[in-house]
mmCIF file of C-alpha atoms in Angstrom:
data_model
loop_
_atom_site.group_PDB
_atom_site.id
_atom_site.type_symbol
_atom_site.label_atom_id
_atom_site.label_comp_id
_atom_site.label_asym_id
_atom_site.label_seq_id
_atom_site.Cartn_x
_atom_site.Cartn_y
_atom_site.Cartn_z
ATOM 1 C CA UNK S 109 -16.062 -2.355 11.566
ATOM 2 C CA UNK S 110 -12.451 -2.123 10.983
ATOM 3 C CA UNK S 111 -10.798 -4.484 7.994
ATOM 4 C CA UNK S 112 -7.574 -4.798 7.165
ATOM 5 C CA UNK S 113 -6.000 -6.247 4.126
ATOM 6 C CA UNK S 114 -2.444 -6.947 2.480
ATOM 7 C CA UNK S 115 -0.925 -6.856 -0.939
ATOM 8 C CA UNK S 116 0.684 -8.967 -1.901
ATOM 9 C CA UNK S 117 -0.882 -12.012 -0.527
ATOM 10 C CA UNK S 118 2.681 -13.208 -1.964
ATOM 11 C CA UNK S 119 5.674 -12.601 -2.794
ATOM 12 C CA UNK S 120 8.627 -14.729 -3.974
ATOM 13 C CA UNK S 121 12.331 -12.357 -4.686
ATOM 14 C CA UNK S 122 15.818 -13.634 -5.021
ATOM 15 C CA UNK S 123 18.431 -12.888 -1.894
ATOM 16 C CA UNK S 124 19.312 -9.292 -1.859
ATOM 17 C CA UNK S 125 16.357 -7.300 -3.019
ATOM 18 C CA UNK S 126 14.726 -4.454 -1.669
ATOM 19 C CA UNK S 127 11.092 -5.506 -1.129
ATOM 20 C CA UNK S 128 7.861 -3.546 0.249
ATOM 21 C CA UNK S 129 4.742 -5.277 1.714
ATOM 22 C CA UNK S 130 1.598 -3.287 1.953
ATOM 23 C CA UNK S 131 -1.132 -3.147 4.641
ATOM 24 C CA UNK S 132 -4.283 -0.765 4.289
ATOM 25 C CA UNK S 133 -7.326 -0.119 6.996
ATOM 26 C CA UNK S 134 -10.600 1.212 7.078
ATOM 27 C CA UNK S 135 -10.831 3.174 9.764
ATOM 28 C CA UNK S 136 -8.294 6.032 10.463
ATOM 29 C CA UNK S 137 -9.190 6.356 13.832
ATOM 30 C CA UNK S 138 -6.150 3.919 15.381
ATOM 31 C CA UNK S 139 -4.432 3.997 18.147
ATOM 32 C CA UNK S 140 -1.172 2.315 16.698
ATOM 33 C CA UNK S 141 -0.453 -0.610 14.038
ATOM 34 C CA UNK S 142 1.646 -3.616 14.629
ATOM 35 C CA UNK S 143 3.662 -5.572 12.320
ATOM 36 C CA UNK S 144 4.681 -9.574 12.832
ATOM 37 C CA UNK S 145 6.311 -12.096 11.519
ATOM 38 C CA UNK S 146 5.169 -15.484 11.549
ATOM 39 C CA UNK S 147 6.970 -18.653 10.592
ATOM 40 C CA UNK S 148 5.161 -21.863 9.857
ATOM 41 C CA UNK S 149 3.609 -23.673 12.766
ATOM 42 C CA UNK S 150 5.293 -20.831 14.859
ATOM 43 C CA UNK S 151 3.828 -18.131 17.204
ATOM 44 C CA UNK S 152 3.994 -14.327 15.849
ATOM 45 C CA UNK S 153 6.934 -12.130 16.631
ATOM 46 C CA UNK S 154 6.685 -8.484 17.068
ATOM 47 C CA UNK S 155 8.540 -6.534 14.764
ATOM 48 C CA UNK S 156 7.948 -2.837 14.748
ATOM 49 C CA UNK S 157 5.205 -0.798 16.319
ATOM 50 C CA UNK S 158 3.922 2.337 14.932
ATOM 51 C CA UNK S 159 2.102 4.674 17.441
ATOM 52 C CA UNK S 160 -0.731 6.797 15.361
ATOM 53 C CA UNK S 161 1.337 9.972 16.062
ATOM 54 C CA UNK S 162 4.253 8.709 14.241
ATOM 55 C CA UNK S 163 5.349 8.625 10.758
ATOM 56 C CA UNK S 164 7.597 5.856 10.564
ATOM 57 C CA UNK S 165 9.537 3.147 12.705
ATOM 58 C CA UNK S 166 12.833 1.643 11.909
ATOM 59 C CA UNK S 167 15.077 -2.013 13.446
ATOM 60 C CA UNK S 168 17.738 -2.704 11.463
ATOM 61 C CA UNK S 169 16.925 -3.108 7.811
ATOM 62 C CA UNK S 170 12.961 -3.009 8.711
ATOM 63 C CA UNK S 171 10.898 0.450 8.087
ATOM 64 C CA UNK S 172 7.819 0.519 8.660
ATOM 65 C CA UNK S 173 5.651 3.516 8.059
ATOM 66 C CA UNK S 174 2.206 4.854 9.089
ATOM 67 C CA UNK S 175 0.128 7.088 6.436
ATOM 68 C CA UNK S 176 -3.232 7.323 8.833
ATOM 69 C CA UNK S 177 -5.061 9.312 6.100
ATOM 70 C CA UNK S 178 -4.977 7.144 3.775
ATOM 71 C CA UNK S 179 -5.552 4.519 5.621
ATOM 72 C CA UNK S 180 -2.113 2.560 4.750
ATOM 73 C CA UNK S 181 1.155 1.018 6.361
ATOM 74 C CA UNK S 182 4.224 0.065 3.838
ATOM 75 C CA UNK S 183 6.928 -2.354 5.986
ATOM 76 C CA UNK S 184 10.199 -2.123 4.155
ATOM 77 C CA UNK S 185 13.138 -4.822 4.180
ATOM 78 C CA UNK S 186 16.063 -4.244 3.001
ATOM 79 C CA UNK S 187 18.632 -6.229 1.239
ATOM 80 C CA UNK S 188 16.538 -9.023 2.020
ATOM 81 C CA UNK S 189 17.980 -12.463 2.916
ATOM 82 C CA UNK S 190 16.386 -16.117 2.899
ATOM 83 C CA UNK S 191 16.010 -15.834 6.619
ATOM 84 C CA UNK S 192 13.375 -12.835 5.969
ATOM 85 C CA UNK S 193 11.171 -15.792 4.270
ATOM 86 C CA UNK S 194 8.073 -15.836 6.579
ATOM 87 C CA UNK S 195 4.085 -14.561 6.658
ATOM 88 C CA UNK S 196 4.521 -10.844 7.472
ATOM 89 C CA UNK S 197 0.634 -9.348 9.156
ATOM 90 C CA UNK S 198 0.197 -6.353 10.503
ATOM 91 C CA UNK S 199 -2.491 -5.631 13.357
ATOM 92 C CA UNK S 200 -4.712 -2.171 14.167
ATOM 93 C CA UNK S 201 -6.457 -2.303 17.672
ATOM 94 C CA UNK S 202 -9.844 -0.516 17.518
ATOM 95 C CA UNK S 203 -11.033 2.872 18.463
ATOM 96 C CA UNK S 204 -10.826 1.400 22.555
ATOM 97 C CA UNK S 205 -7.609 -0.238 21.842
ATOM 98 C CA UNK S 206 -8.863 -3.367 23.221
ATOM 99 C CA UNK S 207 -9.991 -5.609 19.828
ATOM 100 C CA UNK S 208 -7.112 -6.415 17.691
ATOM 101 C CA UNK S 209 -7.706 -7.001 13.797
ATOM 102 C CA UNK S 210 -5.479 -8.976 11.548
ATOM 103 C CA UNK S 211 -4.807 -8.471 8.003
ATOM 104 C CA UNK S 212 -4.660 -11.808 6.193
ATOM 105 C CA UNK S 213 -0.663 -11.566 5.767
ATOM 106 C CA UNK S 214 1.461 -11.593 2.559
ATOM 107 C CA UNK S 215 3.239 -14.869 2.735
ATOM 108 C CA UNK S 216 7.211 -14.316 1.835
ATOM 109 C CA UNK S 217 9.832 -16.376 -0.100
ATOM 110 C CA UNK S 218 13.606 -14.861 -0.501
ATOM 111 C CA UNK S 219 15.501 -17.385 -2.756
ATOM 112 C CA UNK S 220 19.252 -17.529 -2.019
ATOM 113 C CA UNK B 128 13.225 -15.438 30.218
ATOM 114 C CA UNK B 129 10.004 -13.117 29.553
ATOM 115 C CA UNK B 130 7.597 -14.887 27.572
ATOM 116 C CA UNK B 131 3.912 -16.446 27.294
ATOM 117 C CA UNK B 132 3.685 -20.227 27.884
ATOM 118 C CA UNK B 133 0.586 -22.125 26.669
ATOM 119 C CA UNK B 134 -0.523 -25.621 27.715
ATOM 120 C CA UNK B 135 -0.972 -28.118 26.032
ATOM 121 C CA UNK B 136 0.683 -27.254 22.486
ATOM 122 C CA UNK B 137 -1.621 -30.309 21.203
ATOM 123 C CA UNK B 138 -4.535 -31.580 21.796
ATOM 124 C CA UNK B 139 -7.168 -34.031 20.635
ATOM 125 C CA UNK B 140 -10.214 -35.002 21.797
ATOM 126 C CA UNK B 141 -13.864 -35.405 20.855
ATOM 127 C CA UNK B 142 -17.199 -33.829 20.652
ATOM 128 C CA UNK B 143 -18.452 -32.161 24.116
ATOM 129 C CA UNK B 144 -15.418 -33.010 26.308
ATOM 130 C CA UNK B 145 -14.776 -29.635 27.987
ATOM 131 C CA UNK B 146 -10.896 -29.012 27.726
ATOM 132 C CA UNK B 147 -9.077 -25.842 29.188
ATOM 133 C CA UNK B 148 -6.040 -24.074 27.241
ATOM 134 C CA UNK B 149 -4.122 -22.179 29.879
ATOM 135 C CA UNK B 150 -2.188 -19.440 29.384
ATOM 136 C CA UNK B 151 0.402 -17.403 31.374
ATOM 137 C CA UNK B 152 2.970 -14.690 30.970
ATOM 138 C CA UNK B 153 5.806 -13.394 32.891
ATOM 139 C CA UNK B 154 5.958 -9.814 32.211
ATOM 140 C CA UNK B 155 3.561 -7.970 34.350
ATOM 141 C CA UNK B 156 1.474 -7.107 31.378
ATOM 142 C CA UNK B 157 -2.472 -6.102 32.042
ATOM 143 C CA UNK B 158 -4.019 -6.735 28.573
ATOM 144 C CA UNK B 159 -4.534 -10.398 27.470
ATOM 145 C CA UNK B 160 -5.818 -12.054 24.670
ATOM 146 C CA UNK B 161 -6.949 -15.326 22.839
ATOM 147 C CA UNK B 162 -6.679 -15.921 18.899
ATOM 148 C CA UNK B 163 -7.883 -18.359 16.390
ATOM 149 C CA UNK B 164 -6.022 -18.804 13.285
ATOM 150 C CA UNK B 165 -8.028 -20.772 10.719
ATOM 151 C CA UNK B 166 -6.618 -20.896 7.194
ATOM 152 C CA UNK B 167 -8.318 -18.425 4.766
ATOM 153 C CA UNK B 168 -9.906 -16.895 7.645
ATOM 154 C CA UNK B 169 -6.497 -15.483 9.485
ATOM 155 C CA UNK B 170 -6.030 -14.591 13.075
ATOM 156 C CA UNK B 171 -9.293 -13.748 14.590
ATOM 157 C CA UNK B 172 -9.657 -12.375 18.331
ATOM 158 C CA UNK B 173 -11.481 -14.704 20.589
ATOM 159 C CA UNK B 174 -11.697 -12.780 23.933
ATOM 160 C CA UNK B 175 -9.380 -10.619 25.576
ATOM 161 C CA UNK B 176 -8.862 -9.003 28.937
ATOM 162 C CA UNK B 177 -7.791 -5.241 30.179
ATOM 163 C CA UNK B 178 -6.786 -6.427 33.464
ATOM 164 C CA UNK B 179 -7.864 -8.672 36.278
ATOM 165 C CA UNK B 180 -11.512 -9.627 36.195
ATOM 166 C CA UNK B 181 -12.272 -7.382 33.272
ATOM 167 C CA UNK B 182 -12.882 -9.549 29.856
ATOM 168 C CA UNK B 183 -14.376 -9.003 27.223
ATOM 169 C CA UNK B 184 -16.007 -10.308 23.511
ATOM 170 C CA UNK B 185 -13.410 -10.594 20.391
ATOM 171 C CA UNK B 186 -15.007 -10.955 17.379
ATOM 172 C CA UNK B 187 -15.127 -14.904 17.296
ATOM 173 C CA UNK B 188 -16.313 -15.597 21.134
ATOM 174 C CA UNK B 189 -19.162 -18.253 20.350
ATOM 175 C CA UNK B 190 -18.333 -21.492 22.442
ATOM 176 C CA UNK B 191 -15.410 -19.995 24.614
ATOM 177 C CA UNK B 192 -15.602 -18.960 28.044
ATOM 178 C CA UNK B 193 -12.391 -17.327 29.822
ATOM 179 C CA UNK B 194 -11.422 -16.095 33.111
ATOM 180 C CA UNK B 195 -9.038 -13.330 34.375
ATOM 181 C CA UNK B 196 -8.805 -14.044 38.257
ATOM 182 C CA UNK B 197 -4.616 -13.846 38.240
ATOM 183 C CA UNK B 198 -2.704 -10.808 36.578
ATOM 184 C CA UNK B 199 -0.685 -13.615 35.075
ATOM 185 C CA UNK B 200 -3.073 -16.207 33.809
ATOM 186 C CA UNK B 201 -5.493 -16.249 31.207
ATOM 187 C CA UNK B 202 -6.880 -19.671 30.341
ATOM 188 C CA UNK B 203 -9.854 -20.142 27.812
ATOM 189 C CA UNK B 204 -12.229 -22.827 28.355
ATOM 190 C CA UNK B 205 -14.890 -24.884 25.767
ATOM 191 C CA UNK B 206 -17.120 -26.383 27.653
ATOM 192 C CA UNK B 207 -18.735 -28.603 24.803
ATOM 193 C CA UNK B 208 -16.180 -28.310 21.956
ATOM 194 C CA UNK B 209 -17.181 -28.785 18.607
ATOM 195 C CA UNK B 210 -15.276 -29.984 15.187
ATOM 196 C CA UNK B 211 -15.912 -26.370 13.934
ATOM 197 C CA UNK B 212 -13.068 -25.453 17.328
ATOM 198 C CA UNK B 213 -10.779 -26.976 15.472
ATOM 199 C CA UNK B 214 -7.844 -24.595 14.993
ATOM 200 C CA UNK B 215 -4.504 -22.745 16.079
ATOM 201 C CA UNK B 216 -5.044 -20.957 19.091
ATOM 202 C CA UNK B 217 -2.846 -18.132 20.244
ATOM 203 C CA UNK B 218 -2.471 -16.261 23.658
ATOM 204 C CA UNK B 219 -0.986 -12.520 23.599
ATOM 205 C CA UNK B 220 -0.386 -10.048 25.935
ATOM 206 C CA UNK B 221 0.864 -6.611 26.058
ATOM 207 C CA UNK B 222 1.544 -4.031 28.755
ATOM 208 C CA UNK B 223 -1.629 -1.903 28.289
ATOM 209 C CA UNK B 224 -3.296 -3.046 25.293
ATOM 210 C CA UNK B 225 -3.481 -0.591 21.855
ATOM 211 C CA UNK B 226 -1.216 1.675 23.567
ATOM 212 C CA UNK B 227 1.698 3.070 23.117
ATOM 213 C CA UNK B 228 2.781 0.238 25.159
ATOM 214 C CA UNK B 229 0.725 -2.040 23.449
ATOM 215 C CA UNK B 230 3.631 -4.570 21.636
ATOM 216 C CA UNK B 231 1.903 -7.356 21.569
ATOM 217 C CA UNK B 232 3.922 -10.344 22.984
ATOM 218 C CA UNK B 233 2.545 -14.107 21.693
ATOM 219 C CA UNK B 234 2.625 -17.285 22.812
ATOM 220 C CA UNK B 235 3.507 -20.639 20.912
ATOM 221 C CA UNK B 236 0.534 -21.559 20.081
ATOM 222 C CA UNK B 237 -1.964 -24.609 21.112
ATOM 223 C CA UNK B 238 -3.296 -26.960 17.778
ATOM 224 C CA UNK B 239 -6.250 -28.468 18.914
ATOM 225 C CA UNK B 240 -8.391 -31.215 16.788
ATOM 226 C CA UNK B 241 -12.115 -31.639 18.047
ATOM 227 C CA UNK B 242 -13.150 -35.290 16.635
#
């Protein structure tokens, strides 16, 4: 059964820094992974999707890459800004593509 | 606007009173889905749907029922709800599910409080 986690579960970083948040899976065998963003009380917003053939996605000062060997996804802000401050999770469907599993989400503060 | 609109975005009510959660999108997409977000426990897939009459078990489908008759609407039904339903539901779709076209496009959510 697929599991996904994320480290860090937080992360606090003054206005400007370059930051990476880290998502890992079990099982290789994926047809994509999502990342979101989630504000509090709010609904998830899709940020980048990763298709299992591809290395790495880019929007705007978001990177998000795909290592399926290893089992790993690194999203990448750049010059980060207090309006980045959110929970980030990423998302792997399983080997159907139908059931979606969520990684617990690293919750992120960017201090002006 | 394309989007997913859930109804109601609260709700309270007591022990064993079915309720119904609708859900409908705009976009012509053929995969649907229900969450439950439950803190410490995270977003956990309730039932989704590949297209019209096809649904299928999540991984948290005990005491939900749902229904794909429409392309468009996907509402999830408890039929006895229980204080352990309380939680932050979420409705998703996508075009055709883990994909490449699978973005997954959420609703607002619905906060519901079994008593």
């Amino acid at each position: 059964k697929q599991e996904v986690t994320q480290i860090p579960a937080a992360l606090s970083v003054p206005e400007g820094e370059n930051l990476v948040l880290n998502c890992s899976f079990t099982d290789s065998a994926i047809y994509n992974l999502q990342w979101f963003r989630q504000d509090p009380g709010k609904g998830l917003t899709s940020l980048l999707l990763i298709q299992s053939s591809q290395r790495e996605q880019t929007s705007g000062r978001l990177n998000a890459s795909l290592d399926k060997s290893s089992g790993r996804s690194t999203l990448y802000i750049a010059a980060s800004q207090p309006g980045d401050s959110a929970t980030y999770l990423c998302a792997v469907p399983d080997n159907y593509g139908q059931n979606f599993v969520f990684g617990p989400g690293t919750r992120l503060s960017v201090l002006p | 606007e394309a989007q997913v609109t859930q109804n109601p975005r609260y709700l309270i009510t007591v022990t064993g009173k079915k309720l119904t959660v609708t859900c409908s999108q705009n976009m012509n997409h053929e995969y649907m889905s229900w969450y439950r977000q439950d803190p410490g426990l995270g977003l956990r897939q309730i039932y989704y749907s590949m297209n019209v009459e096809v649904t299928d078990k999540g991984d948290v489908p005990e005491g939900y029922k749902v229904s794909r008759k429409e392309k468009r609407n996907f509402p999830l039904i408890l039929e006895s709800p229980s204080p352990n339903q309380t939680s932050l539901y979420f409705c998703a779709s996508s075009l055709l599910g883990g994909t490449e076209k699978g973005t997954q496009y959420f609703g607002p959510g619905t906060r519901l409080l079994v008593l």
